[in-house]
Tab-separated table of N, CA, C and O and ligand atoms in Angstrom:
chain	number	residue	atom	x	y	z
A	67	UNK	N	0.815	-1.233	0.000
A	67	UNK	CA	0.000	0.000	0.000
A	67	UNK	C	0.840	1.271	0.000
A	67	UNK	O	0.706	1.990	-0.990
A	68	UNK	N	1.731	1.683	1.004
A	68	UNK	CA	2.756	2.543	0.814
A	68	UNK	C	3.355	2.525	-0.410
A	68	UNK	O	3.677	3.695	-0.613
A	69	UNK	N	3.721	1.786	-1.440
A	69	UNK	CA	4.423	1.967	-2.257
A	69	UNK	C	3.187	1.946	-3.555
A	69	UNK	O	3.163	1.415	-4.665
A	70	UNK	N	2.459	2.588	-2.983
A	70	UNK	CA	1.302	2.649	-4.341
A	70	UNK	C	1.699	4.249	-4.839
A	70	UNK	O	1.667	4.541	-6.034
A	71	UNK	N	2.102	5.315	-3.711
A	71	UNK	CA	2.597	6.673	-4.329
A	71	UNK	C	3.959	6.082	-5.477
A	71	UNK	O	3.745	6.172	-6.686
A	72	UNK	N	4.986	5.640	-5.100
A	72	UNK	CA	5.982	5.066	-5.696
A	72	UNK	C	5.174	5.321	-7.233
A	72	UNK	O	5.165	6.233	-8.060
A	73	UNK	N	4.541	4.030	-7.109
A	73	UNK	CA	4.381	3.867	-8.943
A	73	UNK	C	3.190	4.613	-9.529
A	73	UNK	O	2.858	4.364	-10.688
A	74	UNK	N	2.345	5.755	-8.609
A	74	UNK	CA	1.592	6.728	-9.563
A	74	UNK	C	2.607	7.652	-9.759
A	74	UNK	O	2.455	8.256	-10.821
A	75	UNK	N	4.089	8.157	-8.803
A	75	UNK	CA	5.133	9.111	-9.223
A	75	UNK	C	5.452	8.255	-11.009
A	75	UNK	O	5.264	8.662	-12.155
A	76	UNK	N	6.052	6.825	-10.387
A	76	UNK	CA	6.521	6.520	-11.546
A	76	UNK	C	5.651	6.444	-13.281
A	76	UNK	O	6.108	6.241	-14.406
A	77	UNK	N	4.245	6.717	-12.776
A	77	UNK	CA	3.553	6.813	-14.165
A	77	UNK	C	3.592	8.232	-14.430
A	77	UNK	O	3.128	8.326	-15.566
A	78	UNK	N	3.869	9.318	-14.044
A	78	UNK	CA	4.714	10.747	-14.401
A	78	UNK	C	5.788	11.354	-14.883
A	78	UNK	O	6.379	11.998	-14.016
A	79	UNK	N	6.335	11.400	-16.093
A	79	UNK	CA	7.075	12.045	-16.347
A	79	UNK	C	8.006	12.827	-15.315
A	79	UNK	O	9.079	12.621	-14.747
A	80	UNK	N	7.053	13.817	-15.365
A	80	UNK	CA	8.364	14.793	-14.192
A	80	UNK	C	8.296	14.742	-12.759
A	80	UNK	O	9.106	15.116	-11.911
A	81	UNK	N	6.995	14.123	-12.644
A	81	UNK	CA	7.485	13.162	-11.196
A	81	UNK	C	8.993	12.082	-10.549
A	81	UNK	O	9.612	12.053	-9.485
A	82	UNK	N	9.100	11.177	-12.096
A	82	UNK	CA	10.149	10.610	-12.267
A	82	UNK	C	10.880	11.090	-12.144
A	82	UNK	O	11.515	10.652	-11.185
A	83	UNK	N	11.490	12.215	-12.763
A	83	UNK	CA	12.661	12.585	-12.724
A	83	UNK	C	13.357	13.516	-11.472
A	83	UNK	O	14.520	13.729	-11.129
A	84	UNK	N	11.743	14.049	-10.870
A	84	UNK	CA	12.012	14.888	-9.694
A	84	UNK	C	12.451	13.647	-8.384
A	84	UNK	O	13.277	13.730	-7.475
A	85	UNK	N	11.633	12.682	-8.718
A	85	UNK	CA	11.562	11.619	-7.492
A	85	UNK	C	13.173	11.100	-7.412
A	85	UNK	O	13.778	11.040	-6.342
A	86	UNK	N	13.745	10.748	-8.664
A	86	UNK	CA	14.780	9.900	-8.613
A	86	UNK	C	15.903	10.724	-8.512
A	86	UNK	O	16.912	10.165	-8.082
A	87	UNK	N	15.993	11.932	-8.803
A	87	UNK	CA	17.256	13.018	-8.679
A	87	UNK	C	16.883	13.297	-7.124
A	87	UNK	O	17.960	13.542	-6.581
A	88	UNK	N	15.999	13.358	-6.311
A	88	UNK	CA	15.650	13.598	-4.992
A	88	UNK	C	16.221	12.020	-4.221
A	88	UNK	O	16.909	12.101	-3.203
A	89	UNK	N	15.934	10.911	-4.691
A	89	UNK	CA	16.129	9.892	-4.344
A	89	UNK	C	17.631	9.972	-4.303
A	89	UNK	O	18.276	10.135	-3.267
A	90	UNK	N	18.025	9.872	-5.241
A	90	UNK	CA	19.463	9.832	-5.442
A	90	UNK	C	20.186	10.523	-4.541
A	90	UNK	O	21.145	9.870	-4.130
A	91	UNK	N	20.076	11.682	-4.048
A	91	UNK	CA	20.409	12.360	-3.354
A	91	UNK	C	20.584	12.420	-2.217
A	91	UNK	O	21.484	12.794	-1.464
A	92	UNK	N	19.455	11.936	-2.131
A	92	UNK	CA	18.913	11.295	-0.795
A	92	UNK	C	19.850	9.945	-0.146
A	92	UNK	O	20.259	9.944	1.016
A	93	UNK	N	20.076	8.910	-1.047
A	93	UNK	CA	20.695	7.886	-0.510
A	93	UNK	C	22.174	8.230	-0.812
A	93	UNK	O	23.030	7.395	-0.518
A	94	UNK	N	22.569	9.537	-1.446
A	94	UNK	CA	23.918	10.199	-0.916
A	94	UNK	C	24.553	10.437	0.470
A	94	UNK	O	25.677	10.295	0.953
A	95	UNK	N	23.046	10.967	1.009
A	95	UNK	CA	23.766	11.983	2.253
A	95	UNK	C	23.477	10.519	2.803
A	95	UNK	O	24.105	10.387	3.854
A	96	UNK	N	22.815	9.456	2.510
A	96	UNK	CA	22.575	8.334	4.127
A	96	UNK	C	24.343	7.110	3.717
A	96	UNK	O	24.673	5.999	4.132
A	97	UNK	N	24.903	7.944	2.905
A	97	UNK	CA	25.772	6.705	2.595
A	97	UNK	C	27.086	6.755	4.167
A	97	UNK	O	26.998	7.736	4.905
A	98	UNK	N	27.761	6.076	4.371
A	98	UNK	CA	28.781	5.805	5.778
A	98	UNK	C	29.447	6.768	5.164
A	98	UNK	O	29.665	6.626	3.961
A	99	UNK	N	29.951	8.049	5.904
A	99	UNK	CA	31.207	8.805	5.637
A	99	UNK	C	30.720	10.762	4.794
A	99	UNK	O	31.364	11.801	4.646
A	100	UNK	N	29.095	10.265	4.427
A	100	UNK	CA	28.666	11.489	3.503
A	100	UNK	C	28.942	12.722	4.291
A	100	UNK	O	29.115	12.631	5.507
A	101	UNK	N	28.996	13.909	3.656
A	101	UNK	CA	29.722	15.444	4.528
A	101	UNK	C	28.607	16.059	3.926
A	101	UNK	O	28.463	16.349	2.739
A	102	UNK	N	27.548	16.289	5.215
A	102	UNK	CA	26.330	17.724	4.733
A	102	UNK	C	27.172	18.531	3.968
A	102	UNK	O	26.435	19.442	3.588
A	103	UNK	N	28.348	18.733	3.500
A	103	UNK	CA	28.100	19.853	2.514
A	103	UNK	C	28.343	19.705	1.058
A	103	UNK	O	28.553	20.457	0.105
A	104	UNK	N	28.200	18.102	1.327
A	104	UNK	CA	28.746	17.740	0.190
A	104	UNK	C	27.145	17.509	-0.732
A	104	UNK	O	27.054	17.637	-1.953
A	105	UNK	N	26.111	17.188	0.099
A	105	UNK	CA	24.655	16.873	0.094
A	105	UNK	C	23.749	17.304	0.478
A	105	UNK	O	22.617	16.921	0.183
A	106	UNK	N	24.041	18.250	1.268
A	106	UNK	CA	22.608	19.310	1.691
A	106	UNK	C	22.166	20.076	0.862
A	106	UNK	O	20.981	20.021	0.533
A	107	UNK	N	23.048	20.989	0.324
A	107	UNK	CA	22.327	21.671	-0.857
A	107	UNK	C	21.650	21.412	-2.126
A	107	UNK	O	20.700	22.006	-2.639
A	108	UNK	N	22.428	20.258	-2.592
A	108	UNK	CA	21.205	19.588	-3.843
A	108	UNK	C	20.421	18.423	-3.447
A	108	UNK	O	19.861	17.587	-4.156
A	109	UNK	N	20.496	18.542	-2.024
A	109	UNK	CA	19.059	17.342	-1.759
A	109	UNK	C	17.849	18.671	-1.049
A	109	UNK	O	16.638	18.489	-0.926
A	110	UNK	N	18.475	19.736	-0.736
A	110	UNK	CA	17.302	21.021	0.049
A	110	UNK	C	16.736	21.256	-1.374
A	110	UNK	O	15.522	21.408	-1.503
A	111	UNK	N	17.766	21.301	-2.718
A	111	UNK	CA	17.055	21.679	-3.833
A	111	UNK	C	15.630	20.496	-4.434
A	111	UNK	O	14.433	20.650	-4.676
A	112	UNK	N	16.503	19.453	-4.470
A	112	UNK	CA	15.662	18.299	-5.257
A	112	UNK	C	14.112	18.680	-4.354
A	112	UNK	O	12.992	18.944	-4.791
A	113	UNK	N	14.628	18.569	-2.945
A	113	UNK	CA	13.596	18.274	-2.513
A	113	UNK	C	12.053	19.267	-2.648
A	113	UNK	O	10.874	18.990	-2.870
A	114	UNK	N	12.799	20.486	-2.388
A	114	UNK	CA	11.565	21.877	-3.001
A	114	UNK	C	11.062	21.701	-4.587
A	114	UNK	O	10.091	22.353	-4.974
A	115	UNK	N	11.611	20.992	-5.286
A	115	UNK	CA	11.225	21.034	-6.459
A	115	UNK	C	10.296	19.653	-7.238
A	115	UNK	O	9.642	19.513	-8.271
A	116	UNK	N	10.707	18.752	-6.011
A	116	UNK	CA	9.387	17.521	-5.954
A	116	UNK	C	9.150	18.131	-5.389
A	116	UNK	O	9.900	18.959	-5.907
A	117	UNK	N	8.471	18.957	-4.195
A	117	UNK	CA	7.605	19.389	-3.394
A	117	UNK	C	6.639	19.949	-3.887
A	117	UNK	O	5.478	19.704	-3.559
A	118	UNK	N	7.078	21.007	-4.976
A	118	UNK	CA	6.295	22.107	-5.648
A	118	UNK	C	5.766	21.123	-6.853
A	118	UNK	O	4.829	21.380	-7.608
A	119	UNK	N	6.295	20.352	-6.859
A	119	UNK	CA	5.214	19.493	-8.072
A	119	UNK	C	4.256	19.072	-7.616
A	119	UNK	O	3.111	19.370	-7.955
A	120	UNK	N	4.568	18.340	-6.805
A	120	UNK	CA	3.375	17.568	-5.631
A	120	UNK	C	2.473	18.817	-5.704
A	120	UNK	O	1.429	18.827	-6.356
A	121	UNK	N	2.839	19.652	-5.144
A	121	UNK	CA	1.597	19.947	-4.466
A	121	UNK	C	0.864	21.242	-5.712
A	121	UNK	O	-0.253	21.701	-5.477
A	122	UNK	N	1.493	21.599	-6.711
A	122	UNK	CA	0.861	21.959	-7.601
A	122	UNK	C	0.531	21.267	-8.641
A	122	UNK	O	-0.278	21.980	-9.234
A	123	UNK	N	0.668	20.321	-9.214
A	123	UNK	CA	0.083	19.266	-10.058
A	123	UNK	C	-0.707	18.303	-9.763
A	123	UNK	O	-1.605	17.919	-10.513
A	124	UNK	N	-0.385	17.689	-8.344
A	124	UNK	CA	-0.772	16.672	-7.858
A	124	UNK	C	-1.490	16.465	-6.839
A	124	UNK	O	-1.765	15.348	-6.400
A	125	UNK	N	-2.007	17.979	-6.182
A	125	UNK	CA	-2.630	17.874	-5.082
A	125	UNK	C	-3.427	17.258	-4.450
A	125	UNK	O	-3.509	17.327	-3.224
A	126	UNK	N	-4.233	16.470	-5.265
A	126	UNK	CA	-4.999	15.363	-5.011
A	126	UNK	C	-4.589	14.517	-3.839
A	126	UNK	O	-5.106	14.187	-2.772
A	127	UNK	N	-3.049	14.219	-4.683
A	127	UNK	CA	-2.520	13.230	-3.878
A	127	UNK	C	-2.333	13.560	-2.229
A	127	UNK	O	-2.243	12.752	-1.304
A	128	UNK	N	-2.315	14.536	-2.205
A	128	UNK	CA	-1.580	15.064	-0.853
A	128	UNK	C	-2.762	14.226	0.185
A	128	UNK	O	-3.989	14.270	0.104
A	129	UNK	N	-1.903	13.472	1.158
A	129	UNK	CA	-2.890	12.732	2.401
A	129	UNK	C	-3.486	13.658	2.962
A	129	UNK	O	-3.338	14.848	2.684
A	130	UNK	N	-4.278	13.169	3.876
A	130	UNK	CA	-5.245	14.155	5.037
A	130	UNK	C	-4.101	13.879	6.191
A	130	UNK	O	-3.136	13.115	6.212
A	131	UNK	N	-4.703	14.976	7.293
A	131	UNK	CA	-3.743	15.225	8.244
A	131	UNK	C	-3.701	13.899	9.081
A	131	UNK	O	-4.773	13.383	9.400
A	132	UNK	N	-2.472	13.304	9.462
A	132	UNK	CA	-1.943	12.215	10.116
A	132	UNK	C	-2.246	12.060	11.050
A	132	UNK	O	-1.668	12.879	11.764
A	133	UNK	N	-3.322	11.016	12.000
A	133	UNK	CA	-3.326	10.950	13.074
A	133	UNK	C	-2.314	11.098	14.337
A	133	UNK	O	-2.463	11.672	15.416
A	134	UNK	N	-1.222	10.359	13.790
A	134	UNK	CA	-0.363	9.973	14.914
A	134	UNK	C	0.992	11.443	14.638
A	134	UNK	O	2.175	11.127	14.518
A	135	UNK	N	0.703	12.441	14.597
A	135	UNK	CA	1.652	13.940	13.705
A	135	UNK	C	1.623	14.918	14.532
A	135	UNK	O	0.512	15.429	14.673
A	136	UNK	N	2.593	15.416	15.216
A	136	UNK	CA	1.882	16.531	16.371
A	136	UNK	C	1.293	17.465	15.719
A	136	UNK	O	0.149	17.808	16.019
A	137	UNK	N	2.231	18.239	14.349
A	137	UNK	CA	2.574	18.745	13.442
A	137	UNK	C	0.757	19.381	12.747
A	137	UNK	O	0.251	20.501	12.677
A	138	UNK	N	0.318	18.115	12.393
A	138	UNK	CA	-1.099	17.762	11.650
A	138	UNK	C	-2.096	18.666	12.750
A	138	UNK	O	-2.594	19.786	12.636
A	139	UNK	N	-2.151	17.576	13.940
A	139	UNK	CA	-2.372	17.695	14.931
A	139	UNK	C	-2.965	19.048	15.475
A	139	UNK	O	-4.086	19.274	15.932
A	140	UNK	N	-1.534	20.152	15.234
A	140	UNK	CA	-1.779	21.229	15.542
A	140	UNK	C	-2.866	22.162	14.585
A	140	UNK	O	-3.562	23.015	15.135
A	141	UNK	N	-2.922	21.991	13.535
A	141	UNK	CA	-3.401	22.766	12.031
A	141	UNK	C	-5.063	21.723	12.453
A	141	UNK	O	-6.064	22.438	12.491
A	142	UNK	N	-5.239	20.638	12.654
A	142	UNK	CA	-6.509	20.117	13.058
A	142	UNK	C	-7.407	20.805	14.078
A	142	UNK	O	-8.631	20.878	14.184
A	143	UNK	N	-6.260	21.345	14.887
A	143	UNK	CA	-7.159	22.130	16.076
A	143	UNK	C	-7.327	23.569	15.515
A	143	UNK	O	-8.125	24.224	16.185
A	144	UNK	N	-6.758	24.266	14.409
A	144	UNK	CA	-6.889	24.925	14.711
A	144	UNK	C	-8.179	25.643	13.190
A	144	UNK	O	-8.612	26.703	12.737
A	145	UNK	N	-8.239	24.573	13.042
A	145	UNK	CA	-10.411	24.605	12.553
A	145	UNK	C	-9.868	24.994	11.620
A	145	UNK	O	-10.388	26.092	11.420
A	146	UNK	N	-9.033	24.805	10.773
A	146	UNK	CA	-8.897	26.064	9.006
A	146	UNK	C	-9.936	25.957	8.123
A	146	UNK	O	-9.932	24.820	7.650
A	147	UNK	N	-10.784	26.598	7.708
A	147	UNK	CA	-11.682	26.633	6.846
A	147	UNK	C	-11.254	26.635	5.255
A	147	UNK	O	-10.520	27.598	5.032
A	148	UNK	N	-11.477	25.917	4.211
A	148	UNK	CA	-11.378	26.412	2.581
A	148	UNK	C	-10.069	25.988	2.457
A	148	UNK	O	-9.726	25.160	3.301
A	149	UNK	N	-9.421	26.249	1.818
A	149	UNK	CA	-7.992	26.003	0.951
A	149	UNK	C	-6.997	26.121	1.876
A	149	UNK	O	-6.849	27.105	2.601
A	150	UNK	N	-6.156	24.928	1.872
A	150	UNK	CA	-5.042	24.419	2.996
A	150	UNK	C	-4.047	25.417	2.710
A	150	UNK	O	-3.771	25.567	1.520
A	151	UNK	N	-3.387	26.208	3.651
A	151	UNK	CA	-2.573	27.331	3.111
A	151	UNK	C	-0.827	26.406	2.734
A	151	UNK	O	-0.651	25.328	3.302
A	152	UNK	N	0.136	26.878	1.921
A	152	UNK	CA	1.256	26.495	1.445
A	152	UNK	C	2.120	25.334	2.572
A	152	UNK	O	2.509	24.168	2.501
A	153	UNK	N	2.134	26.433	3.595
A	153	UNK	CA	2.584	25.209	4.441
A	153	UNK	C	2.221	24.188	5.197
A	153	UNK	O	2.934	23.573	5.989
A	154	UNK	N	1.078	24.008	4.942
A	154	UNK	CA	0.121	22.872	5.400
A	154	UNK	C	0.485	21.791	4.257
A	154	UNK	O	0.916	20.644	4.376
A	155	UNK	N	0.127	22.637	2.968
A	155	UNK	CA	0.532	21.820	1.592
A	155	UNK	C	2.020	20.703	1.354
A	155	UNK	O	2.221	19.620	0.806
A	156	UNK	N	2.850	21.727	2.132
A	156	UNK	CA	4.264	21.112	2.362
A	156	UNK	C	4.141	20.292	3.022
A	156	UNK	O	4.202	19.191	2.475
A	157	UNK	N	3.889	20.312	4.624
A	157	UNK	CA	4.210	19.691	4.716
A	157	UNK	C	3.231	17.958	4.552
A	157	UNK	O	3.737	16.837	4.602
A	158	UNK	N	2.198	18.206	4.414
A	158	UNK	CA	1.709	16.932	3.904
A	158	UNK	C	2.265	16.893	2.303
A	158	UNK	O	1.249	17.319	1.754
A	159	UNK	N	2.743	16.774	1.758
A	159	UNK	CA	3.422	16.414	0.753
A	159	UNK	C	4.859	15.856	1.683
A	159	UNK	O	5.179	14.695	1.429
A	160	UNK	N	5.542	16.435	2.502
A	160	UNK	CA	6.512	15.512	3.030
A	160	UNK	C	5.609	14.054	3.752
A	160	UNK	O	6.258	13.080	4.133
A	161	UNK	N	4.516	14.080	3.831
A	161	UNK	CA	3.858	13.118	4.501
A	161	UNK	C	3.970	11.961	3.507
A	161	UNK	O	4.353	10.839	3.838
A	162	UNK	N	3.510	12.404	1.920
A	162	UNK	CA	3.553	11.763	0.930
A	162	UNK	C	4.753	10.952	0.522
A	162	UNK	O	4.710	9.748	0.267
A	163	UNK	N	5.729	11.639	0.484
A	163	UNK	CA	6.798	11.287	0.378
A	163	UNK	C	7.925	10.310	1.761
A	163	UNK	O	9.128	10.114	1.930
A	164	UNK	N	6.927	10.025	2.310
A	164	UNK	CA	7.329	9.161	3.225
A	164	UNK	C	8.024	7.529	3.169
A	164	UNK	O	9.064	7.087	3.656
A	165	UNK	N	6.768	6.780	2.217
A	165	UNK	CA	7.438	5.813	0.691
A	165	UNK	C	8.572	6.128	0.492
A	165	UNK	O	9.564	5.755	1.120
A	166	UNK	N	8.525	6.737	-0.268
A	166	UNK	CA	9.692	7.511	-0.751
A	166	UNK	C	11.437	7.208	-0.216
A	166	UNK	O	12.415	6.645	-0.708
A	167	UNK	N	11.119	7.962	1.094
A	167	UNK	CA	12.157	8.635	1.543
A	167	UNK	C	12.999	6.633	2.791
A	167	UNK	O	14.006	6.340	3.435
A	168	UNK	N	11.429	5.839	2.292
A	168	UNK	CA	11.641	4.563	3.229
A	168	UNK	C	12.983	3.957	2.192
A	168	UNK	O	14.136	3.960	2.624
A	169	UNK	N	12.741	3.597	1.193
A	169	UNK	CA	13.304	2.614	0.044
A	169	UNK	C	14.591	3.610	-0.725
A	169	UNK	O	15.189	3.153	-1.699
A	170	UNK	N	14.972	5.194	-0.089
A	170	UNK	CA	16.120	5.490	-0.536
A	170	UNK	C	17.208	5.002	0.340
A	170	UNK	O	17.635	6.064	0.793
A	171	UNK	N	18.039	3.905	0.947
A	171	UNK	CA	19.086	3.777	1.381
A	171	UNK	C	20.191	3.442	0.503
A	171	UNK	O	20.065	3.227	-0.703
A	172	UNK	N	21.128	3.409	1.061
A	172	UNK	CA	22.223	3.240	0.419
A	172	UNK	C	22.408	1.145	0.279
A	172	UNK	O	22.366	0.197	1.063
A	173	UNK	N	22.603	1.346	-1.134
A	173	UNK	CA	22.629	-0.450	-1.126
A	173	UNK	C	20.783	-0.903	-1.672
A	173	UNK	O	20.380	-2.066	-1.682
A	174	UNK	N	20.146	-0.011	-1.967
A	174	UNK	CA	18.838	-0.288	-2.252
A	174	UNK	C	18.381	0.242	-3.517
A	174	UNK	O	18.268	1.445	-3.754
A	175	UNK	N	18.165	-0.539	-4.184
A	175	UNK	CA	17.960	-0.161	-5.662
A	175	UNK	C	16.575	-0.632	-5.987
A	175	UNK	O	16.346	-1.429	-6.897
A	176	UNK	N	15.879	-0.233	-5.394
A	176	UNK	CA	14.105	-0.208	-5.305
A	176	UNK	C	13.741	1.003	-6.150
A	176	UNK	O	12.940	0.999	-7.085
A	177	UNK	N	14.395	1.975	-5.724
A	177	UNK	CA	13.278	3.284	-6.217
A	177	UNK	C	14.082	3.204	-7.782
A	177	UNK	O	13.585	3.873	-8.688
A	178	UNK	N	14.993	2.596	-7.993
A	178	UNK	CA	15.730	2.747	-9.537
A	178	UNK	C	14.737	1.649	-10.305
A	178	UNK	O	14.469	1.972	-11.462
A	179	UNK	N	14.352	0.827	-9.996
A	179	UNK	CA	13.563	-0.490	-10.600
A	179	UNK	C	11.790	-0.136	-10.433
A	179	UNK	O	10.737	-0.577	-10.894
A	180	UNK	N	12.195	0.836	-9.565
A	180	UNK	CA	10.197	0.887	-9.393
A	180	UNK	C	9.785	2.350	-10.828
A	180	UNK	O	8.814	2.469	-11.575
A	181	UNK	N	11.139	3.270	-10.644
A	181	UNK	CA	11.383	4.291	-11.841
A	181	UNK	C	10.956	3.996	-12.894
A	181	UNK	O	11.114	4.746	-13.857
B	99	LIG	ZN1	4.041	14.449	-11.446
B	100	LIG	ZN1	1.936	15.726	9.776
């Protein structure tokens, strides 16, 4: 079930390419020995730029607020009426990307085969 986002990214074009340059990146900084500065900046990039897809193309996708999220939690109490403002958007799109962010390790060639 989690890996059902996986392969609607992978039936997207520029989902793909945002997912797997984010991925990639991603199982950079988790490799033994990686130097944040060698990987923070083009994984802070990848990542705003799947983000902004998500949540402007794809909004659909974006989950409802997480039960178990303090985060959610807080924006639940606090009654928002009409259109989820940007950073609500974010961060449930990092919610989305949770899949995701499971199957990028280093030594795991899932998200290259699910691509
Ligand atoms: Zn897409
Ligand atoms: Zn949350």
């Amino acid at each position: 079930m989690p890996r059902e986002i996986i392969e609607r990214m992978a039936a997207c074009d520029d989902c793909r390419t945002l997912a797997v340059d984010y991925g990639m990146n991603l199982i950079g900084s988790r490799r033994h020995g990686a130097k944040p500065r060698d990987w923070e900046l083009p994984l802070t990039a990848a990542g705003i730029h799947l983000d902004d897809h998500l949540i402007t193309v794809h909004s659909a996708w974006l989950p409802d607020r997480q039960p178990n999220c303090d985060v959610c939690k807080l924006w639940r109490e606090s009654h928002t009426i009409g259109p989820i403002e940007e950073a609500e958007a974010l961060h449930r799109a990092w919610h989305l990307c949770e899949p995701l962010r499971e199957v990028c390790t280093p030594g795991n060639h899932e998200l290259i085969h699910l691509m």
